[in-house]
Amino acid sequence: MTSSRPYLVRALYEWIVDNECTPHLLVDAEHPKVQVPSGYVNDGQIVLNVSPNAIRQLQMNNDAVSFEGRFGGVAHELYIPVNAVMAIYARENGQGMVFETEPEPEGDGPDDSAPSDVAGSRPTGRPSLKVVK
């Protein structure tokens, strides 16, 4: 089964914007495939304002979040694999969701062309559920 994280990120983003709040992403900037301006990283993390009026060309799919943002007046192309998203929340009230670390799937980069789902593959390990408050 695919990760629920990209679906939750997209749903929470839409919910935050619909409620006229400012969506922010907390990102693990040390993830090997993250592309963010390194000068704005603190303690291996970066907080990104992803409101529609702060960024351009937002794309959210099952693999990554990508967009163009301005830092210090300079435009940057940002690429954040979904597994590097640590949280999404509204700046105004902190409502949102924090995510646990998940194992890295293969084919998660901007240049990778391998399919993300291999037919006939079965998940390993024991299934589990977690209560989210």
mmCIF file of C-alpha atoms in Angstrom:
data_model
loop_
_atom_site.group_PDB
_atom_site.id
_atom_site.type_symbol
_atom_site.label_atom_id
_atom_site.label_comp_id
_atom_site.label_asym_id
_atom_site.label_seq_id
_atom_site.Cartn_x
_atom_site.Cartn_y
_atom_site.Cartn_z
ATOM 1 C CA MET A 1 0.000 0.000 0.000
ATOM 2 C CA THR A 2 1.288 3.478 -0.815
ATOM 3 C CA SER A 3 2.077 6.032 1.858
ATOM 4 C CA SER A 4 -0.791 8.181 3.104
ATOM 5 C CA ARG A 5 1.556 11.132 3.669
ATOM 6 C CA PRO A 6 1.219 12.778 0.222
ATOM 7 C CA TYR A 7 -2.576 12.564 0.412
ATOM 8 C CA LEU A 8 -2.626 14.057 3.909
ATOM 9 C CA VAL A 9 -0.222 16.850 2.928
ATOM 10 C CA ARG A 10 -2.417 17.809 -0.050
ATOM 11 C CA ALA A 11 -5.636 17.622 1.992
ATOM 12 C CA LEU A 12 -4.244 19.674 4.871
ATOM 13 C CA TYR A 13 -2.782 22.233 2.459
ATOM 14 C CA GLU A 14 -6.199 22.720 0.866
ATOM 15 C CA TRP A 15 -7.927 22.855 4.271
ATOM 16 C CA ILE A 16 -5.489 25.496 5.580
ATOM 17 C CA VAL A 17 -5.839 27.654 2.443
ATOM 18 C CA ASP A 18 -9.651 27.284 2.430
ATOM 19 C CA ASN A 19 -9.675 28.609 6.001
ATOM 20 C CA GLU A 20 -7.663 31.669 4.907
ATOM 21 C CA CYS A 21 -4.593 30.682 6.898
ATOM 22 C CA THR A 22 -0.948 30.470 5.833
ATOM 23 C CA PRO A 23 0.311 26.918 5.200
ATOM 24 C CA HIS A 24 3.859 26.161 6.322
ATOM 25 C CA LEU A 25 5.930 23.047 5.700
ATOM 26 C CA LEU A 26 8.567 21.858 8.150
ATOM 27 C CA VAL A 27 11.158 20.019 6.041
ATOM 28 C CA ASP A 28 14.085 17.745 6.861
ATOM 29 C CA ALA A 29 16.712 19.680 4.900
ATOM 30 C CA GLU A 30 19.255 16.886 5.405
ATOM 31 C CA HIS A 31 17.207 14.427 3.357
ATOM 32 C CA PRO A 32 19.485 13.427 0.466
ATOM 33 C CA LYS A 33 17.118 14.597 -2.298
ATOM 34 C CA VAL A 34 15.859 17.856 -0.796
ATOM 35 C CA GLN A 35 16.648 20.951 -2.845
ATOM 36 C CA VAL A 36 16.254 24.115 -0.750
ATOM 37 C CA PRO A 37 18.451 27.200 -0.249
ATOM 38 C CA SER A 38 21.044 26.003 2.275
ATOM 39 C CA GLY A 39 21.514 29.483 3.750
ATOM 40 C CA TYR A 40 18.045 29.296 5.281
ATOM 41 C CA VAL A 41 18.448 25.906 6.974
ATOM 42 C CA ASN A 42 18.579 25.798 10.792
ATOM 43 C CA ASP A 43 19.505 22.636 12.701
ATOM 44 C CA GLY A 44 18.950 20.519 9.589
ATOM 45 C CA GLN A 45 15.416 21.827 9.107
ATOM 46 C CA ILE A 46 13.724 24.560 7.129
ATOM 47 C CA VAL A 47 10.262 26.077 7.495
ATOM 48 C CA LEU A 48 8.682 27.097 4.194
ATOM 49 C CA ASN A 49 5.726 29.413 3.647
ATOM 50 C CA VAL A 50 3.794 27.648 0.879
ATOM 51 C CA SER A 51 0.820 30.000 0.638
ATOM 52 C CA PRO A 52 -0.429 30.589 -2.912
ATOM 53 C CA ASN A 53 0.681 34.237 -2.853
ATOM 54 C CA ALA A 54 4.216 33.384 -1.622
ATOM 55 C CA ILE A 55 5.179 30.746 -4.203
ATOM 56 C CA ARG A 56 4.731 29.902 -7.881
ATOM 57 C CA GLN A 57 4.174 26.718 -9.851
ATOM 58 C CA LEU A 58 3.235 24.527 -6.880
ATOM 59 C CA GLN A 59 3.118 20.827 -7.696
ATOM 60 C CA MET A 60 2.152 18.263 -5.081
ATOM 61 C CA ASN A 61 2.173 14.641 -6.152
ATOM 62 C CA ASN A 62 2.763 11.303 -4.477
ATOM 63 C CA ASP A 63 6.545 11.670 -4.762
ATOM 64 C CA ALA A 64 7.333 15.279 -3.921
ATOM 65 C CA VAL A 65 6.312 18.883 -3.386
ATOM 66 C CA SER A 66 7.979 21.303 -5.779
ATOM 67 C CA PHE A 67 7.608 25.014 -6.406
ATOM 68 C CA GLU A 68 9.454 28.256 -7.064
ATOM 69 C CA GLY A 69 10.045 30.473 -4.051
ATOM 70 C CA ARG A 70 11.924 33.692 -3.386
ATOM 71 C CA PHE A 71 14.573 33.965 -0.688
ATOM 72 C CA GLY A 72 16.205 37.329 -0.160
ATOM 73 C CA GLY A 73 14.643 38.480 -3.442
ATOM 74 C CA VAL A 74 16.244 35.624 -5.413
ATOM 75 C CA ALA A 75 14.060 32.957 -7.059
ATOM 76 C CA HIS A 76 14.863 29.312 -6.228
ATOM 77 C CA GLU A 77 13.431 26.033 -7.494
ATOM 78 C CA LEU A 78 12.587 23.881 -4.465
ATOM 79 C CA TYR A 79 12.105 20.120 -4.451
ATOM 80 C CA ILE A 80 10.943 18.326 -1.317
ATOM 81 C CA PRO A 81 10.409 14.552 -1.409
ATOM 82 C CA VAL A 82 7.237 13.705 0.493
ATOM 83 C CA ASN A 83 9.240 11.693 3.048
ATOM 84 C CA ALA A 84 11.196 14.863 3.903
ATOM 85 C CA VAL A 85 8.002 16.694 4.929
ATOM 86 C CA MET A 86 8.036 16.576 8.720
ATOM 87 C CA ALA A 87 4.891 18.671 9.281
ATOM 88 C CA ILE A 88 2.316 20.890 7.635
ATOM 89 C CA TYR A 89 0.522 23.486 9.725
ATOM 90 C CA ALA A 90 -1.226 26.864 9.707
ATOM 91 C CA ARG A 91 1.036 29.696 10.860
ATOM 92 C CA GLU A 92 -1.823 31.534 12.546
ATOM 93 C CA ASN A 93 -2.940 28.793 14.943
ATOM 94 C CA GLY A 94 -0.496 25.879 14.597
ATOM 95 C CA GLN A 95 -3.204 23.462 13.461
ATOM 96 C CA GLY A 96 -1.975 20.745 11.135
ATOM 97 C CA MET A 97 -0.094 17.463 11.363
ATOM 98 C CA VAL A 98 3.364 16.194 12.288
ATOM 99 C CA PHE A 99 4.596 13.076 10.477
ATOM 100 C CA GLU A 100 6.795 10.239 11.673
ATOM 101 C CA THR A 101 9.919 9.248 9.778
ATOM 102 C CA GLU A 102 9.211 6.685 7.048
ATOM 103 C CA PRO A 103 11.650 4.494 5.148
ATOM 104 C CA GLU A 104 12.829 5.988 1.867
ATOM 105 C CA PRO A 105 11.190 4.489 -1.243
ATOM 106 C CA GLU A 106 13.298 3.991 -4.350
ATOM 107 C CA GLY A 107 12.882 6.351 -7.324
ATOM 108 C CA ASP A 108 12.185 9.469 -5.230
ATOM 109 C CA GLY A 109 14.299 12.081 -7.018
ATOM 110 C CA PRO A 110 13.523 14.742 -9.594
ATOM 111 C CA ASP A 111 15.661 12.965 -12.227
ATOM 112 C CA ASP A 112 14.553 9.408 -11.462
ATOM 113 C CA SER A 113 12.379 7.867 -14.147
ATOM 114 C CA ALA A 114 11.841 4.483 -12.485
ATOM 115 C CA PRO A 115 8.238 3.648 -11.665
ATOM 116 C CA SER A 116 7.412 4.144 -7.993
ATOM 117 C CA ASP A 117 5.290 1.000 -7.749
ATOM 118 C CA VAL A 118 6.517 -2.414 -8.836
ATOM 119 C CA ALA A 119 3.742 -4.838 -9.803
ATOM 120 C CA GLY A 120 3.476 -7.840 -7.519
ATOM 121 C CA SER A 121 5.524 -6.350 -4.680
ATOM 122 C CA ARG A 122 4.179 -6.902 -1.169
ATOM 123 C CA PRO A 123 4.908 -4.758 1.884
ATOM 124 C CA THR A 124 7.078 -6.329 4.525
ATOM 125 C CA GLY A 125 6.753 -6.082 8.262
ATOM 126 C CA ARG A 126 3.815 -5.964 10.546
ATOM 127 C CA PRO A 127 0.970 -3.517 9.869
ATOM 128 C CA SER A 128 0.306 -0.872 12.506
ATOM 129 C CA LEU A 129 -2.004 2.031 13.192
ATOM 130 C CA LYS A 130 -1.318 5.125 15.263
ATOM 131 C CA VAL A 131 -3.794 7.442 16.956
ATOM 132 C CA VAL A 132 -3.367 11.009 15.682
ATOM 133 C CA LYS A 133 -4.749 13.767 17.898
#
